[in-house]
PDB file of C-alpha atoms in Angstrom:
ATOM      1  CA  UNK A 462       3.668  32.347   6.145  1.00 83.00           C
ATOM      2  CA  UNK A 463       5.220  30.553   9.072  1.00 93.00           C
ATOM      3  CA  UNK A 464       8.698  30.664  10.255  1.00 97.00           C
ATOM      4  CA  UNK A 465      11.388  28.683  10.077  1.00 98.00           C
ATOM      5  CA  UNK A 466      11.576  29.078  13.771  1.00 98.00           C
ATOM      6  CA  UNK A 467       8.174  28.068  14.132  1.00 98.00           C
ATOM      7  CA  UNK A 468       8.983  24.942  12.156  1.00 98.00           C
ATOM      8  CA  UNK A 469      12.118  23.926  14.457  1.00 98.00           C
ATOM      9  CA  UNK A 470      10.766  24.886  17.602  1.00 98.00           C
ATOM     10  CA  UNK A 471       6.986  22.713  17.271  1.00 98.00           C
ATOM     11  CA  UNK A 472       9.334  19.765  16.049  1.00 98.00           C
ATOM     12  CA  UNK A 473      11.733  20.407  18.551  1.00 98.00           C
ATOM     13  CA  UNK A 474       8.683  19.961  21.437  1.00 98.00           C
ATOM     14  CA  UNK A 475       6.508  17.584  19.431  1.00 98.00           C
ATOM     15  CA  UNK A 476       9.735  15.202  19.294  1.00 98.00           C
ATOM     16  CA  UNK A 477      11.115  16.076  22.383  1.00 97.00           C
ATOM     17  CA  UNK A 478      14.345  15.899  21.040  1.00 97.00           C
ATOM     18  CA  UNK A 479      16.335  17.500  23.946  1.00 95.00           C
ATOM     19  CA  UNK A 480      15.505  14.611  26.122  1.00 95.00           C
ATOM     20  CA  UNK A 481      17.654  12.118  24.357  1.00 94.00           C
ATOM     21  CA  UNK A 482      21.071  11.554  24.777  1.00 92.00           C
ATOM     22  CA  UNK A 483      21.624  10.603  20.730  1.00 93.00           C
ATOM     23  CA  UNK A 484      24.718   9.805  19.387  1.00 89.00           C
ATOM     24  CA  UNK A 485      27.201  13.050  19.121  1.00 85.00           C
ATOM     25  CA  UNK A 486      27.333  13.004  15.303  1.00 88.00           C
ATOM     26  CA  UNK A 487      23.513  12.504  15.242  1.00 92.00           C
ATOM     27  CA  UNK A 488      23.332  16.406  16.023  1.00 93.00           C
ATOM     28  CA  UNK A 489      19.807  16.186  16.373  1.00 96.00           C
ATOM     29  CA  UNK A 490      17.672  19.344  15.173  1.00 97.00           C
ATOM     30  CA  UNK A 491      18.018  22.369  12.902  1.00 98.00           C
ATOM     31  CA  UNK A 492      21.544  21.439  10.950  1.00 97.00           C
ATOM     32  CA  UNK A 493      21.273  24.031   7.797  1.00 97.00           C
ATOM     33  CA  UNK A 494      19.240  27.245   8.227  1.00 98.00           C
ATOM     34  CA  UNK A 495      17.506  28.910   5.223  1.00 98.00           C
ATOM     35  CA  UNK A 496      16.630  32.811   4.883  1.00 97.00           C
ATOM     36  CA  UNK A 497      13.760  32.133   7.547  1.00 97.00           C
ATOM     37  CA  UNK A 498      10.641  31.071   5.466  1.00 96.00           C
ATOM     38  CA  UNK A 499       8.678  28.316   4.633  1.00 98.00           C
ATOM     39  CA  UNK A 500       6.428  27.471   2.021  1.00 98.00           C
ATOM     40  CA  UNK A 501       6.501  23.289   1.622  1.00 98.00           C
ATOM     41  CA  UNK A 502       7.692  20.678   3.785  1.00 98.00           C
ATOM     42  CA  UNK A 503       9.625  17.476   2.706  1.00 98.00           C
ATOM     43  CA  UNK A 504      10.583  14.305   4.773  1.00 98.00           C
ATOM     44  CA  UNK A 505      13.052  11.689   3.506  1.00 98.00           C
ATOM     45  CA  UNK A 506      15.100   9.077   5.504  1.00 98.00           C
ATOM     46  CA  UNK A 507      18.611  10.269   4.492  1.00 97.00           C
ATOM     47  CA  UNK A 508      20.658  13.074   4.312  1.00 96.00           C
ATOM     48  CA  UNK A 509      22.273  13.234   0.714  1.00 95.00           C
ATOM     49  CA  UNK A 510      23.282  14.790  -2.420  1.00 95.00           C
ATOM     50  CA  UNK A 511      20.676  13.154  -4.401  1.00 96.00           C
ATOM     51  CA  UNK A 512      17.689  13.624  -2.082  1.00 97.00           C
ATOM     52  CA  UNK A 513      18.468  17.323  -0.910  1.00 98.00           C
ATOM     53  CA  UNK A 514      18.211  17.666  -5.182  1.00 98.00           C
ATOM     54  CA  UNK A 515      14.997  15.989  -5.259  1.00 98.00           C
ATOM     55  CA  UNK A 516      13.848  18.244  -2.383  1.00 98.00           C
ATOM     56  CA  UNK A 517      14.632  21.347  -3.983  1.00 98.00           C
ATOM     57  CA  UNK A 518      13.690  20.282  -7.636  1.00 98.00           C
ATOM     58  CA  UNK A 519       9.578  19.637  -5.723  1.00 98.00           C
ATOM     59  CA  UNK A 520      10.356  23.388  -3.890  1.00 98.00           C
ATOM     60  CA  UNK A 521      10.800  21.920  -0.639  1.00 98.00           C
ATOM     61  CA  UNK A 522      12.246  24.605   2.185  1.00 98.00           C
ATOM     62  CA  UNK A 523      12.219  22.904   4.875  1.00 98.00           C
ATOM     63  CA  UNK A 524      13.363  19.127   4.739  1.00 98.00           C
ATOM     64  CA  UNK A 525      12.841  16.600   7.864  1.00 98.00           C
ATOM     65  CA  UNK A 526      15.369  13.366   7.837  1.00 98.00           C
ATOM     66  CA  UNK A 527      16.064  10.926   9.933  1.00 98.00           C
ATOM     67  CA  UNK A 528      19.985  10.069   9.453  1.00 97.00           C
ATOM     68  CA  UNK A 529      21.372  13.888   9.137  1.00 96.00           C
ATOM     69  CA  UNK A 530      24.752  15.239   7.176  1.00 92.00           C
ATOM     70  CA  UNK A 531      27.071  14.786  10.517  1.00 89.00           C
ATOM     71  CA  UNK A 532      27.620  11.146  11.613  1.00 85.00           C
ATOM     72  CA  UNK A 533      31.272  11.648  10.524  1.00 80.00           C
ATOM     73  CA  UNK A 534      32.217  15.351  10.565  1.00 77.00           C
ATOM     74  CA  UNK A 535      34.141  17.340  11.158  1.00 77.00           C
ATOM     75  CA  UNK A 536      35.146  17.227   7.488  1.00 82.00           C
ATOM     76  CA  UNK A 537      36.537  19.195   4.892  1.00 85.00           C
ATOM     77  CA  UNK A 538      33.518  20.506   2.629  1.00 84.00           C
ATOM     78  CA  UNK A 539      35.053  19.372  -0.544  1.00 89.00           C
ATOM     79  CA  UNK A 540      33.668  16.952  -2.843  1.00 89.00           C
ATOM     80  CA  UNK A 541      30.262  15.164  -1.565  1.00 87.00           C
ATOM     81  CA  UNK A 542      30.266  16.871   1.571  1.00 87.00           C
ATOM     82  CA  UNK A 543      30.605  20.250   0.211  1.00 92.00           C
ATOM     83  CA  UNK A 544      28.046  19.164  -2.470  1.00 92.00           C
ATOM     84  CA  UNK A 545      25.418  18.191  -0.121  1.00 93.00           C
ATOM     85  CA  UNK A 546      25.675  21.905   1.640  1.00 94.00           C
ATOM     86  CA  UNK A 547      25.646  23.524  -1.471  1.00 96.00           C
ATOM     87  CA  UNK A 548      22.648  21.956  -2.904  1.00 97.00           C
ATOM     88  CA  UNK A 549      21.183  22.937   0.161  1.00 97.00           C
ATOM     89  CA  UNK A 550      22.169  26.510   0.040  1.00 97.00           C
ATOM     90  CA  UNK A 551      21.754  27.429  -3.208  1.00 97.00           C
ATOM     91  CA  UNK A 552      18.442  26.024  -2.867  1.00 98.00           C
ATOM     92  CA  UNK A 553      17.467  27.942   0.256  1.00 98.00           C
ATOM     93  CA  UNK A 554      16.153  24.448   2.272  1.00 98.00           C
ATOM     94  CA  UNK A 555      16.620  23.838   5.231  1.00 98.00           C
ATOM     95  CA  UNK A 556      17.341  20.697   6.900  1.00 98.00           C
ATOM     96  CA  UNK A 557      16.411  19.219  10.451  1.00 98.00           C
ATOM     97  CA  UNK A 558      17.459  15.975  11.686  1.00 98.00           C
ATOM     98  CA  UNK A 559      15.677  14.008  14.396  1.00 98.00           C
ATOM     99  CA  UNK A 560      17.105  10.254  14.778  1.00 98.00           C
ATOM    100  CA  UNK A 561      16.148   8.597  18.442  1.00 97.00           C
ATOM    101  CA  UNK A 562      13.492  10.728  19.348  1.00 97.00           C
ATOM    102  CA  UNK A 563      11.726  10.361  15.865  1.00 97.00           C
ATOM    103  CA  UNK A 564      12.499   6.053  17.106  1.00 98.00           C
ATOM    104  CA  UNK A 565      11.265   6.119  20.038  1.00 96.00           C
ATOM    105  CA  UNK A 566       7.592   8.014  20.076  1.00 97.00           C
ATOM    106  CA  UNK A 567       4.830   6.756  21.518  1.00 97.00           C
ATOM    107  CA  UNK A 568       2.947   8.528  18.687  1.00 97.00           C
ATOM    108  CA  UNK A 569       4.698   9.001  15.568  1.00 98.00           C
ATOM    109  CA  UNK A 570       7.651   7.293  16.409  1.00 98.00           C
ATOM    110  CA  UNK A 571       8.768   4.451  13.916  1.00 98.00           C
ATOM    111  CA  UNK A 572       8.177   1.892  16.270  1.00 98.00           C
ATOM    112  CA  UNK A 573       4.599   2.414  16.909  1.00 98.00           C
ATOM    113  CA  UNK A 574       3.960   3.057  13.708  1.00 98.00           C
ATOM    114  CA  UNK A 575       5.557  -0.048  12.789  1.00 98.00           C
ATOM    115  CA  UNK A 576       3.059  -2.022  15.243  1.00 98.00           C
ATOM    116  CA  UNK A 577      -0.076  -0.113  14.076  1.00 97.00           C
ATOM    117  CA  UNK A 578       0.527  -1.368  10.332  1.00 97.00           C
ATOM    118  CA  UNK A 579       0.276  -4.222  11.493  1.00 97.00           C
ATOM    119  CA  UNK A 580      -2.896  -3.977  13.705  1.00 96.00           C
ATOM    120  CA  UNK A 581      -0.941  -4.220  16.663  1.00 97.00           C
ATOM    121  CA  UNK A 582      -1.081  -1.972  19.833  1.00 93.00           C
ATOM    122  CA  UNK A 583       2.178  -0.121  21.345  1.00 95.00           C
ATOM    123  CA  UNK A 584       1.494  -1.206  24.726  1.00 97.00           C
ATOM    124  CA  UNK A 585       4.823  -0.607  26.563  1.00 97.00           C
ATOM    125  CA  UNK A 586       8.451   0.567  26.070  1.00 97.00           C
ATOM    126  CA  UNK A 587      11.184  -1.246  25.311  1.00 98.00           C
ATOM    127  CA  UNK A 588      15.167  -0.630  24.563  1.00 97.00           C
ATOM    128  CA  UNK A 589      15.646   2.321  26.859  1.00 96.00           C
ATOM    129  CA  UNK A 590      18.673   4.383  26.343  1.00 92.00           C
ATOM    130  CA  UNK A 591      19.818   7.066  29.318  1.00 91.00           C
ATOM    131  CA  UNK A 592      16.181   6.660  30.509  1.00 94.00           C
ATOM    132  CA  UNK A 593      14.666   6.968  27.133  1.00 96.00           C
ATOM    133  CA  UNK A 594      12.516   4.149  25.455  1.00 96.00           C
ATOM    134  CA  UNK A 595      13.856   3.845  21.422  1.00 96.00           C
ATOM    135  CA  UNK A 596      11.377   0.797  20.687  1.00 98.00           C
ATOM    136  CA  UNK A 597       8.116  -0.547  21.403  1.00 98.00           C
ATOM    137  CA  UNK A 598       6.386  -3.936  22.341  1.00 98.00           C
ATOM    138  CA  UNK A 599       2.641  -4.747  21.233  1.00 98.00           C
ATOM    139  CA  UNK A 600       1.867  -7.566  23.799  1.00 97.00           C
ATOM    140  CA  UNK A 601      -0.936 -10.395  23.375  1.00 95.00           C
ATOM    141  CA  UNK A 602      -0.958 -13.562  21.549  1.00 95.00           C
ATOM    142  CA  UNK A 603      -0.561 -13.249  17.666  1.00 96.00           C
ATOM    143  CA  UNK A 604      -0.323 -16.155  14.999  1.00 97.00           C
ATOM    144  CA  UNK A 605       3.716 -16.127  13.175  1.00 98.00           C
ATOM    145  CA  UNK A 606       2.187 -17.176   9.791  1.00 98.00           C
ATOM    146  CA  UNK A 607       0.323 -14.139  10.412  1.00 98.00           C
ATOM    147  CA  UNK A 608       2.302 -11.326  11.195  1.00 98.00           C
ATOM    148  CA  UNK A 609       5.122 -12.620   8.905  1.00 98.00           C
ATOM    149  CA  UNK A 610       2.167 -12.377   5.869  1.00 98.00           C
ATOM    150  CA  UNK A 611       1.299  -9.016   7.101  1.00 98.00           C
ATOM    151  CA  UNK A 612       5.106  -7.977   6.604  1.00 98.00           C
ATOM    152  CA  UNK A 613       5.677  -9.319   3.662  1.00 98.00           C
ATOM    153  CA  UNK A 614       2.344  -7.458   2.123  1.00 98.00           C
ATOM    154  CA  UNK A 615       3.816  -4.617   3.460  1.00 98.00           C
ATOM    155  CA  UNK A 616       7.421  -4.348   2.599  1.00 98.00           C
ATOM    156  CA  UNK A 617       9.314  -5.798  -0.704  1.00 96.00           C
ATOM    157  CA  UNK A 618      12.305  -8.243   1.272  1.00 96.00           C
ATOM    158  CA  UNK A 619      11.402  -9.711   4.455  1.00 98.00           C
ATOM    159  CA  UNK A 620      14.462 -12.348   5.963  1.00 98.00           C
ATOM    160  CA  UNK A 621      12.501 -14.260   8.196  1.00 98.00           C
ATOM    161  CA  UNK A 622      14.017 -16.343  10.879  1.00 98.00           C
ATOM    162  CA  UNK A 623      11.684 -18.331  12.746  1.00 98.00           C
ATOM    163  CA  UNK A 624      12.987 -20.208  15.606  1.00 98.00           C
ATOM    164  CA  UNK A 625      10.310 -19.251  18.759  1.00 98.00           C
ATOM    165  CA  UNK A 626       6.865 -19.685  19.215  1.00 97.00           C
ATOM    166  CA  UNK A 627       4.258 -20.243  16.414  1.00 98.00           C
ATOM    167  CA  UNK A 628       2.095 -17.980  18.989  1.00 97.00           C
ATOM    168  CA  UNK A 629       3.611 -15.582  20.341  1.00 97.00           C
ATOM    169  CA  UNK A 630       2.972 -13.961  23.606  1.00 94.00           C
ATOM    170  CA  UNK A 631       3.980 -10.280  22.171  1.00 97.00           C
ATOM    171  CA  UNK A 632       6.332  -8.615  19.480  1.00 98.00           C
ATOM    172  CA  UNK A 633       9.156  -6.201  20.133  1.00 98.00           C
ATOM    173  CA  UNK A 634       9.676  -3.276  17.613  1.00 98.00           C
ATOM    174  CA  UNK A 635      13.410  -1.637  16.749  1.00 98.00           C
ATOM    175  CA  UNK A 636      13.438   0.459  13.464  1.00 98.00           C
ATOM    176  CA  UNK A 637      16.969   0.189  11.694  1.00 98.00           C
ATOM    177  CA  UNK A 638      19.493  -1.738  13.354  1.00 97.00           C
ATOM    178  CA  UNK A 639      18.602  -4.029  15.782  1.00 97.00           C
ATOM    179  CA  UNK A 640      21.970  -5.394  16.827  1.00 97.00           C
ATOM    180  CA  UNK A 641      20.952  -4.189  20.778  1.00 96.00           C
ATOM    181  CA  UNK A 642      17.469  -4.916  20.960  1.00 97.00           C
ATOM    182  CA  UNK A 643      18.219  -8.707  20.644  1.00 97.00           C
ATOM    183  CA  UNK A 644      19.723  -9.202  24.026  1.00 97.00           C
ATOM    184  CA  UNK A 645      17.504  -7.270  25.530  1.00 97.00           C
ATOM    185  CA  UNK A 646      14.045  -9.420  24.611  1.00 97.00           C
ATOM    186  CA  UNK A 647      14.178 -12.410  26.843  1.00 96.00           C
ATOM    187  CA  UNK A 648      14.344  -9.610  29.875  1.00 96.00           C
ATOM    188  CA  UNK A 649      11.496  -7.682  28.108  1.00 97.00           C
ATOM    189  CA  UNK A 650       9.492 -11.224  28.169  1.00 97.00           C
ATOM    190  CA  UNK A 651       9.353 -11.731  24.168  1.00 98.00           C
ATOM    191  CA  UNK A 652      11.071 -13.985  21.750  1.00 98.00           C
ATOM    192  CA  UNK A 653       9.712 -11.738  18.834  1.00 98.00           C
ATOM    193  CA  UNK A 654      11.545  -9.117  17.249  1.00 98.00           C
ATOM    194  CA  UNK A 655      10.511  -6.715  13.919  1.00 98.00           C
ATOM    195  CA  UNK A 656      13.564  -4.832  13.187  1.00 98.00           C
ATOM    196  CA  UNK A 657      15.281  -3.370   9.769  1.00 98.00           C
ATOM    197  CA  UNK A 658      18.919  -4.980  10.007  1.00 98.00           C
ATOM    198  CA  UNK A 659      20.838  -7.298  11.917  1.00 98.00           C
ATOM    199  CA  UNK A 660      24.712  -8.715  11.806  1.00 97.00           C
ATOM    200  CA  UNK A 661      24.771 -12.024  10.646  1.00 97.00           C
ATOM    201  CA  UNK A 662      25.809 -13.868  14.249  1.00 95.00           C
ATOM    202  CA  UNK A 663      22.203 -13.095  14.898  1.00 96.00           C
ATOM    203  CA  UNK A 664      21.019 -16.725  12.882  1.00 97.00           C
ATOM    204  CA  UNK A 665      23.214 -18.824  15.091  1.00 97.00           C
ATOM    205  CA  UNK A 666      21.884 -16.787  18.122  1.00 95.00           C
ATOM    206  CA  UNK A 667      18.319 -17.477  17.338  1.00 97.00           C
ATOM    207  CA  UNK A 668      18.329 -20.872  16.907  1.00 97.00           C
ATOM    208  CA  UNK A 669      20.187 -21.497  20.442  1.00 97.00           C
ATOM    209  CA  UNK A 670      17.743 -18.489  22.485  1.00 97.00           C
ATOM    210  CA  UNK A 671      14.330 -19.486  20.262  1.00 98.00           C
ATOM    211  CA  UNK A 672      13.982 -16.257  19.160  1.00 98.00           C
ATOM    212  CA  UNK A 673      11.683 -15.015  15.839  1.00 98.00           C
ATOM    213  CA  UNK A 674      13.508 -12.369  13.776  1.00 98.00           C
ATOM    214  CA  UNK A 675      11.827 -10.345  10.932  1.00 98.00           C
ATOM    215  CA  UNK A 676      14.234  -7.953   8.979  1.00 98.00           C
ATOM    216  CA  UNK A 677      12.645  -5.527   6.635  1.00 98.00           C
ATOM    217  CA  UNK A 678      15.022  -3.550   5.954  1.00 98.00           C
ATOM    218  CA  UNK A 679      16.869  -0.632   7.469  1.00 98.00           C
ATOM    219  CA  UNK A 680      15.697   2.417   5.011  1.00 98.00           C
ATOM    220  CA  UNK A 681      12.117   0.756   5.068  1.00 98.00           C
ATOM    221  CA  UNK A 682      11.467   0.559   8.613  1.00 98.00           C
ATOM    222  CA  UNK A 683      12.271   4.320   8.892  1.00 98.00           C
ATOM    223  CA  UNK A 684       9.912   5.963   6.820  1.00 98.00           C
ATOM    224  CA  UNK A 685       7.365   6.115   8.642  1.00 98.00           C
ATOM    225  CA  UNK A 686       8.320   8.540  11.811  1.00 98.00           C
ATOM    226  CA  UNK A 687       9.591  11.572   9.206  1.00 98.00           C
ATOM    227  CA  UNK A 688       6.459  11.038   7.012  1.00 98.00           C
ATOM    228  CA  UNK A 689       4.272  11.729  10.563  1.00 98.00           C
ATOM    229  CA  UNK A 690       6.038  14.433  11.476  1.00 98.00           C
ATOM    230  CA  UNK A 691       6.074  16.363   8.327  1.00 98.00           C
ATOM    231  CA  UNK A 692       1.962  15.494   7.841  1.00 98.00           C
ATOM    232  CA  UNK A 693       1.258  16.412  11.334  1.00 98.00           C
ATOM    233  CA  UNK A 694       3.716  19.797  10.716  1.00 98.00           C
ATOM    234  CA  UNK A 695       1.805  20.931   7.268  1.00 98.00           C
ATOM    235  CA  UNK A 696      -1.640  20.335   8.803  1.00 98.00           C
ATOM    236  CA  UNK A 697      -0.467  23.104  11.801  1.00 98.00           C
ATOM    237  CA  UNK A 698       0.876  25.240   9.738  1.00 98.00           C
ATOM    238  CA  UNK A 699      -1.096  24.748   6.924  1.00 98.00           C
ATOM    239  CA  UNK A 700       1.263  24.164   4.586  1.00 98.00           C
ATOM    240  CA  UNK A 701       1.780  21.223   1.624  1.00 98.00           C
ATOM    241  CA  UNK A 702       4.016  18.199   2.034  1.00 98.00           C
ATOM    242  CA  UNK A 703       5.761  15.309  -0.042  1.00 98.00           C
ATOM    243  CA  UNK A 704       8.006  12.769   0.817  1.00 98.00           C
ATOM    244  CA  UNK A 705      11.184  12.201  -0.747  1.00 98.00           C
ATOM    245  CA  UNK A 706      11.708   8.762  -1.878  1.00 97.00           C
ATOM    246  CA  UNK A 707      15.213   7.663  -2.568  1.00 95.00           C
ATOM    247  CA  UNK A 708      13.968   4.056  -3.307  1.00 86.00           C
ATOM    248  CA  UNK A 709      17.536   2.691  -0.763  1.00 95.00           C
ATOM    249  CA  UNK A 710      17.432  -1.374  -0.937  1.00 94.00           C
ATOM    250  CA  UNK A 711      19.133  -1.356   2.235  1.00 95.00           C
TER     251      UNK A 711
END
């Protein structure tokens, strides 16, 4: 039976997750230990009460999220907080975090593999961050009316704002929020943007830069890099996998 250690340290590599300079509450990596073994992996978006008790409930010991416990912290463990480590604990699962990394890889990143669904090709980086690429572009011409069909096959609310080309020349990729990939696309040579969120100044901003904005939501367009991860860690170590859906509108 594999290691916990084995677990953290392969993700740790595969993710290169000591390379980016995340946000300090991020606290990307191992954030609760268990008593060192491994027997199922789970992957869900969000740290929480409710999904750490899924994750126990399908005897999950080793959990892989994207948003971990400590955006906020320090805090007292009372209340929630203290009823997110306990689940954990009593449950003997442990939980790893990987947020920018787990963005921004060329491979199972979120970005990319929000261009492959789509048929598109990660050919360059985009959004770097202390020398470290978070999103993606796919470049070459693609029909709007096609890739916003595409979306909304794929995911259940797409906001749409189309105010660019009906053809554009390539599409820009930022999982989650995508407050600071905006300003950054006319450099990047794209008026096309996929992204999860955005504040609502963004409309007015569009219409005056000709921008096209697709929003598919935050929790939605971050599924895909801990689902990777966790497939790609049970086929190494041979072990079984299931992701934890929460089911978050947001």
């Amino acid at each position: 039976m594999p290691t916990l250690s084995d677990l953290v340290r392969y993700c740790d590599r595969r993710t290169r997750r000591t390379a980016f300079k995340d946000a300090p509450g991020a606290f990307n990596g191992l954030q609760v230990a268990n008593d060192g073994r491994v027997s199922k992996i789970g992957a869900a978006v969000d740290a929480g009460a409710e999904p750490f008790r899924q994750a126990v409930a399908a005897g999950v010991d080793f959990l892989i999220v994207h948003h971990g416990m400590y955006w906020d912290m320090p805090r007292p463990l009372t209340d929630g907080v203290y009823d997110r480590v306990a689940t954990l604990i009593r449950g003997n699962c442990a939980l790893y975090s990987n947020h920018l990394p787990l963005d921004g890889h060329p491979q199972i990143g979120n970005n990319a593999l929000l261009a492959k669904q789509l048929g598109l090709k990660r050919t360059r980086s985009f959004l770097f961050r202390d020398g470290e690429p978070i999103g993606c572009i796919a470049d070459g011409r693609v029909r709007r009316a096609a890739l916003r069909a595409k979306l909304e096959k794929l995911y259940a609310r797409v906001v749409a704002i189309e105010c660019g080309d009906a053809n554009p020349r390539g599409v820009a990729f930022c999982s989650g929020a995508g407050n600071s990939a905006v300003p950054e696309l006319a450099g990047a040579g794209v008026d096309t943007l996929v992204t999860g969120e955005l504040r609502e100044e963004w409309f007015n901003r569009a219409q005056e830069e000709k921008l096209n904005l697709y929003l598919c939501g935050h929790y939605a367009t971050e599924v895909h890099g801990v689902k990777a991860l966790a497939a790609e860690l049970a086929r190494k170590f041979k072990l079984p996998w299931e992701f934890i859906a929460t089911d978050n509108p947001l």
